[in-house]
Tab-separated table of C-alpha atoms in Angstrom:
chain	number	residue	atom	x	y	z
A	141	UNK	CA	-31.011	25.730	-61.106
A	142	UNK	CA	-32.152	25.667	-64.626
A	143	UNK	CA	-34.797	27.586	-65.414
A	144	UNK	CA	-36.701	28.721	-68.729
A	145	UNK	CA	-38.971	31.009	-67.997
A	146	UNK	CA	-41.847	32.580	-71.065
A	147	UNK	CA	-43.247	35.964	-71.995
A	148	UNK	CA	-46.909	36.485	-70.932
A	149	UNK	CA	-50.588	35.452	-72.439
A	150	UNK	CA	-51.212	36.526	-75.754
A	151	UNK	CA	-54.148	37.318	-77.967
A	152	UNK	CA	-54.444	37.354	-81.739
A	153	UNK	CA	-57.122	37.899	-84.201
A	154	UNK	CA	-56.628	35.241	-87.274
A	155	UNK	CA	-54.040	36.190	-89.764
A	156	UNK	CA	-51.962	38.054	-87.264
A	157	UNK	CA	-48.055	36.764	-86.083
A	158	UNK	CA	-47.280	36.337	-82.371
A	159	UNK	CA	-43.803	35.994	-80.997
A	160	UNK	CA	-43.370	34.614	-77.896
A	161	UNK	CA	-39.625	34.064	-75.401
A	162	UNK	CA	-38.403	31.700	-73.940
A	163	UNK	CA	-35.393	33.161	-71.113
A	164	UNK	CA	-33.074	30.427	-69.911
A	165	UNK	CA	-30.970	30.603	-67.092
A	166	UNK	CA	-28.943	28.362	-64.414
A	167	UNK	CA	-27.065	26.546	-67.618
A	168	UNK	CA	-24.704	27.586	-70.592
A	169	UNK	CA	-27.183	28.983	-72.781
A	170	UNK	CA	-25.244	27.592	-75.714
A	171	UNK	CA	-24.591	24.127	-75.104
A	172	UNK	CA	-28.217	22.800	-75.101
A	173	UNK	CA	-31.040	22.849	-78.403
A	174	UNK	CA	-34.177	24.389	-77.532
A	175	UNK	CA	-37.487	22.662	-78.821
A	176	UNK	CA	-41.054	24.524	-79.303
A	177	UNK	CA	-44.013	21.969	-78.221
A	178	UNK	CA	-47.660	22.852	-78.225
A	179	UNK	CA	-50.535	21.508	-76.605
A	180	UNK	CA	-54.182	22.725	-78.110
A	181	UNK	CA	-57.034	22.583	-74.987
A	182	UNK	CA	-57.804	19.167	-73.910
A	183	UNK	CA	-55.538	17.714	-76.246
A	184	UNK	CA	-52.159	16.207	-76.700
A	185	UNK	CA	-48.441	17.524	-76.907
A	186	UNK	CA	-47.229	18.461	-80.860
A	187	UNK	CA	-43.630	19.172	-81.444
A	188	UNK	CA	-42.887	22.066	-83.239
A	189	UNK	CA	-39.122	22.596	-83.783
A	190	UNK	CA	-36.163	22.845	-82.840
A	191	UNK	CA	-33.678	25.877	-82.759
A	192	UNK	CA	-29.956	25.809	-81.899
A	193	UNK	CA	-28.253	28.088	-79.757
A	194	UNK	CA	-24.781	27.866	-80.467
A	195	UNK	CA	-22.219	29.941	-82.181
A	196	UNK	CA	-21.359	27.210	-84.144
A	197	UNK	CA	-24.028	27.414	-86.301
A	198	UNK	CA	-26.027	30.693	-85.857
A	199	UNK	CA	-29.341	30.410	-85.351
A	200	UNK	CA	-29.840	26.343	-86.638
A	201	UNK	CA	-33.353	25.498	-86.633
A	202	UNK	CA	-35.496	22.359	-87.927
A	203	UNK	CA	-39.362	22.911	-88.043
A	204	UNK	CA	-41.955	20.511	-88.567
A	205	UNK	CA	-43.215	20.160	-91.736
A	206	UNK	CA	-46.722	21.300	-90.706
A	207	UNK	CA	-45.246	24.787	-89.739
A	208	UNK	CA	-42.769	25.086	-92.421
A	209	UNK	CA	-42.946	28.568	-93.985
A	210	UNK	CA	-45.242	30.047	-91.133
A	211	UNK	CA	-43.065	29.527	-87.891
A	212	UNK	CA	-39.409	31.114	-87.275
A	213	UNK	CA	-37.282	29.954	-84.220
A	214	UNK	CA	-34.394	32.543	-83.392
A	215	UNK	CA	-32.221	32.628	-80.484
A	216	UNK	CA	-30.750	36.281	-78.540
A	217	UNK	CA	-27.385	34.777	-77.170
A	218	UNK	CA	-26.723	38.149	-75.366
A	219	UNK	CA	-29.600	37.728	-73.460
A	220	UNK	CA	-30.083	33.492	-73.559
A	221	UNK	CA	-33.403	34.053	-74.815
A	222	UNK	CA	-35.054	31.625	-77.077
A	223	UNK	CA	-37.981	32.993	-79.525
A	224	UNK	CA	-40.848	31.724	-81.676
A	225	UNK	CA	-42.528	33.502	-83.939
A	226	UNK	CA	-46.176	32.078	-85.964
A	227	UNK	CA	-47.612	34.071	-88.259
A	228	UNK	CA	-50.814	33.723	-90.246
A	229	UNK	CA	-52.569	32.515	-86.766
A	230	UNK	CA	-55.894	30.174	-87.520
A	231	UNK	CA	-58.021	29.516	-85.080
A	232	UNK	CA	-56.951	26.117	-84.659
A	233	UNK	CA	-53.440	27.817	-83.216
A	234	UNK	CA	-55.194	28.361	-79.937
A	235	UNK	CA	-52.771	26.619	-77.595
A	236	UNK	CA	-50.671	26.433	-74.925
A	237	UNK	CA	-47.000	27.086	-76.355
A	238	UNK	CA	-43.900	25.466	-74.501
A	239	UNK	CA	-39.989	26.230	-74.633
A	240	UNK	CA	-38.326	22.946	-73.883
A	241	UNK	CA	-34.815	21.760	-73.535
A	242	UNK	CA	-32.965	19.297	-75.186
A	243	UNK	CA	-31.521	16.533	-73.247
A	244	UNK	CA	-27.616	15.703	-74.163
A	245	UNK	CA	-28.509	16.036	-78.109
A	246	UNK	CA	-30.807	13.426	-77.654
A	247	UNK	CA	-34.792	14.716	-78.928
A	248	UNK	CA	-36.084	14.466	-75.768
A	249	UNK	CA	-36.598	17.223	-72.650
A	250	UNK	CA	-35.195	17.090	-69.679
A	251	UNK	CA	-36.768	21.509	-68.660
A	252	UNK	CA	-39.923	23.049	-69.714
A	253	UNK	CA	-41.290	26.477	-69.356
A	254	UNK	CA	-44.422	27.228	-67.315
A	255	UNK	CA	-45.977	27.170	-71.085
A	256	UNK	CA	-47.744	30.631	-73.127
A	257	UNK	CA	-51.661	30.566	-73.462
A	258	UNK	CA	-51.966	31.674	-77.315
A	259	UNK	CA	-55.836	32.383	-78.439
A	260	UNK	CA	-56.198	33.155	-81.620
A	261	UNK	CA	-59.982	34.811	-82.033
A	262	UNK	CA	-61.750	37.244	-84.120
B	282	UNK	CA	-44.041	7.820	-90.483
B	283	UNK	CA	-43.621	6.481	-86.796
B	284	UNK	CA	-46.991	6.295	-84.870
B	285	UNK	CA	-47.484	5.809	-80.972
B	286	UNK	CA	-50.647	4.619	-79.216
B	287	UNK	CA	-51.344	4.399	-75.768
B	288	UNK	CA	-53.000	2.218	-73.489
B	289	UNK	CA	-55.426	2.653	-71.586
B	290	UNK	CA	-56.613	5.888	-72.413
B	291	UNK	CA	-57.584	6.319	-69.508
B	292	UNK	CA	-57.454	4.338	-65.948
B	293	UNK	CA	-58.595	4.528	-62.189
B	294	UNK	CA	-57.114	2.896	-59.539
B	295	UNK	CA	-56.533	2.922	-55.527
B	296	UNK	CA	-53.773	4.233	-54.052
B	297	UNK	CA	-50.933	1.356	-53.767
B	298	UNK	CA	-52.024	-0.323	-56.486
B	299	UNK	CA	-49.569	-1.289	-59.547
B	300	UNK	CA	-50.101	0.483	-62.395
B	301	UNK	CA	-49.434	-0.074	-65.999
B	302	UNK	CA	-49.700	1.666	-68.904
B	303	UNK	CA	-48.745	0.683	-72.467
B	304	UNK	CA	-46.904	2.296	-75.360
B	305	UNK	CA	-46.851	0.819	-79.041
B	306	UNK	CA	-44.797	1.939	-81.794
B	307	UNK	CA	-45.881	1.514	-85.418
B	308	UNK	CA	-42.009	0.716	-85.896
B	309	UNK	CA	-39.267	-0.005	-84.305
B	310	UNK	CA	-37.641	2.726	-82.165
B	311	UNK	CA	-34.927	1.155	-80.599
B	312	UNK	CA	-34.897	2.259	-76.782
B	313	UNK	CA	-35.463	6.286	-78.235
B	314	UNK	CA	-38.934	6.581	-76.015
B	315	UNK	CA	-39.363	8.659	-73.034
B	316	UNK	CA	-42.230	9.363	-70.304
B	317	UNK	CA	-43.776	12.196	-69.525
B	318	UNK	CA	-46.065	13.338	-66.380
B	319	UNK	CA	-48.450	16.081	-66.992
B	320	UNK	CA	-50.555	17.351	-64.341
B	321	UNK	CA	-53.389	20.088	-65.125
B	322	UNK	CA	-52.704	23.500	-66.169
B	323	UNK	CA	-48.248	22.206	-65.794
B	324	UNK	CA	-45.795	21.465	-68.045
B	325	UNK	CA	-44.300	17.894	-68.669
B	326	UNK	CA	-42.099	16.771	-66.434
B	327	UNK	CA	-39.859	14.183	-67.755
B	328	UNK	CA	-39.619	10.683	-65.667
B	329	UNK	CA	-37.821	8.247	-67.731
B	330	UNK	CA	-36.034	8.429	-70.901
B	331	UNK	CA	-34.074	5.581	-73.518
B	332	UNK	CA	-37.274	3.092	-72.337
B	333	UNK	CA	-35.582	2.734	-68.842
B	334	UNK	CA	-33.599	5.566	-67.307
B	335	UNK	CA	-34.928	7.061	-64.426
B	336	UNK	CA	-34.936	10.903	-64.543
B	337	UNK	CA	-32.904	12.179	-61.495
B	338	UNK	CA	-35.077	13.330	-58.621
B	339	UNK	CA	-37.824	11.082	-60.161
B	340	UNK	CA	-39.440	8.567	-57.188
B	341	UNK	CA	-38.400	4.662	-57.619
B	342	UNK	CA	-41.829	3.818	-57.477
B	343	UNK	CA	-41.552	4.828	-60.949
B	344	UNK	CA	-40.255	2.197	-63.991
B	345	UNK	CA	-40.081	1.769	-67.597
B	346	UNK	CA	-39.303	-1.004	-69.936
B	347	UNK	CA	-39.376	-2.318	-73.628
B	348	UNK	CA	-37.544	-1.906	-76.880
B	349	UNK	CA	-38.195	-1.932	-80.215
B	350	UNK	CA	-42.252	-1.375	-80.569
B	351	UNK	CA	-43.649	-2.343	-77.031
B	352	UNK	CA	-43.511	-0.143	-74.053
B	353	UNK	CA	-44.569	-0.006	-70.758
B	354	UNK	CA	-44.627	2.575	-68.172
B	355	UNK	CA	-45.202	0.839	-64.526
B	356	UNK	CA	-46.031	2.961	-60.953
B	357	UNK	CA	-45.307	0.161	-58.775
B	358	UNK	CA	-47.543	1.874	-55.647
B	359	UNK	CA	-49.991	4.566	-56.909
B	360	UNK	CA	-50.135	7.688	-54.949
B	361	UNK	CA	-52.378	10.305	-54.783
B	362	UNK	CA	-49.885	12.987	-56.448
B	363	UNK	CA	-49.357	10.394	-59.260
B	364	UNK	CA	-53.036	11.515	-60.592
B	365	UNK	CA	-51.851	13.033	-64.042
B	366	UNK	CA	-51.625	12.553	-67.786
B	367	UNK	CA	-49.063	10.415	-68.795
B	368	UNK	CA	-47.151	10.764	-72.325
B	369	UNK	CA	-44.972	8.488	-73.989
B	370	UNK	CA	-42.334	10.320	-76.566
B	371	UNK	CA	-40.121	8.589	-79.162
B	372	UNK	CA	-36.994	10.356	-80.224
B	373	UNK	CA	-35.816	8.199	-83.167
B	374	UNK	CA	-36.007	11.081	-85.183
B	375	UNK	CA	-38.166	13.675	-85.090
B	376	UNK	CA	-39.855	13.833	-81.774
B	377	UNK	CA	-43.720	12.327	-81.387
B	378	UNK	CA	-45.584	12.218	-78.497
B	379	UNK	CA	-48.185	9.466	-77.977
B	380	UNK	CA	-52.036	10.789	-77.241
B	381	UNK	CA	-51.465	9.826	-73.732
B	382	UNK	CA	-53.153	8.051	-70.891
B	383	UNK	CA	-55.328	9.987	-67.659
B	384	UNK	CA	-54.460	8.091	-64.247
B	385	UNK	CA	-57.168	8.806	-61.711
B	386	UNK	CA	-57.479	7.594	-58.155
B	387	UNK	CA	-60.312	5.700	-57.310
């Protein structure tokens, strides 16, 4: 069964980077996009980006402009493991951080992760 | 640059009622929306995609409609494990969620 399972709680003083994982299994790794999608408390889901897996084109990514220059999407495919790195954390990054993927090429998601608590606090 | 609202914001109903909820588009999106069912402290789960697909696995009770700007999600019984967020997402380009709508049973 397809699974994508995420790397542990983290917490980040402002102006620090956090990387978080993404592992997927029960699929071929590199025939599906993976999207980042965050959800602040209380609030509403925000897309993020969107990284490519494939050989094709190594390591294709598309981020949001909001996170342009502060986010980097890679992808491990010896171990099918998606990442997301955010650096310059603000306060406001304090969020829930999901792996998500693509359905058929399509911009929409068909698996989620269990989602990665973020707090960024001084 | 495509905006989605929701309606209601929220809602409460009694179990096996019909329930409604509304998604707008700013412009047209084709049939490029999906639905989403969040329940506390879980990720999405996705229950209908291109306006009227039913996710596999997802219940019947469960419908969508609409094209172009107008949207609606319908739960033709309400259950109690329906109580949940509810998101609408276009995909006509970059995806956007709508700020989504709280089903509670009364």
């Amino acid at each position: 069964q397809v699974q994508l399972v995420q790397s542990g709680a983290e917490v980040k003083k402002p102006g620090a980077s956090v990387k978080v994982s993404c592992k997927a299994s029960g699929y071929s790794f590199t025939n599906f996009y993976i999207h980042w999608v965050r959800q602040a408390p209380g609030q509403g889901l925000e897309w993020m980006g969107i990284v490519n897996p494939s050989g094709y084109y190594t390591d294709y990514t598309d981020y949001a402009r909001k996170f342009q220059g502060r986010v980097t999407m890679t992808a491990d495919t010896s171990t099918s493991t998606v990442y997301l790195e955010l650096n310059n954390l603000k306060s406001d990054d304090t969020a829930v951080y999901y792996c998500a993927r693509d359905a058929d090429f399509r911009y929409y998601f068909d698996y989620w992760g269990q989602g990665t608590l973020v707090t960024v606090s001084s | 640059a495509v905006q989605l609202t929701q309606s209601p914001s929220s809602l409460s109903a009694s179990v096996g009622d019909r329930v409604t909820i509304t998604c707008r588009a700013s412009q047209g999106i084709s049939s490029a929306l999906a639905w989403y069912q969040q329940k506390p402290g879980k990720a999405p789960n996705l229950l209908i995609y291109d306006a009227s697909t039913l996710q596999s696995g997802v219940p019947t009770r469960f419908s969508g409609s609409g094209s172009g700007t107008d949207f609606t999600l319908t739960i033709s019984s309400l259950q109690p494990e329906d109580c949940a967020t509810y998101f609408c997402q276009q995909f006509n380009g970059y995806p956007l969620f709508g700020p989504g709508t709280k089903v509670e049973i009364k």
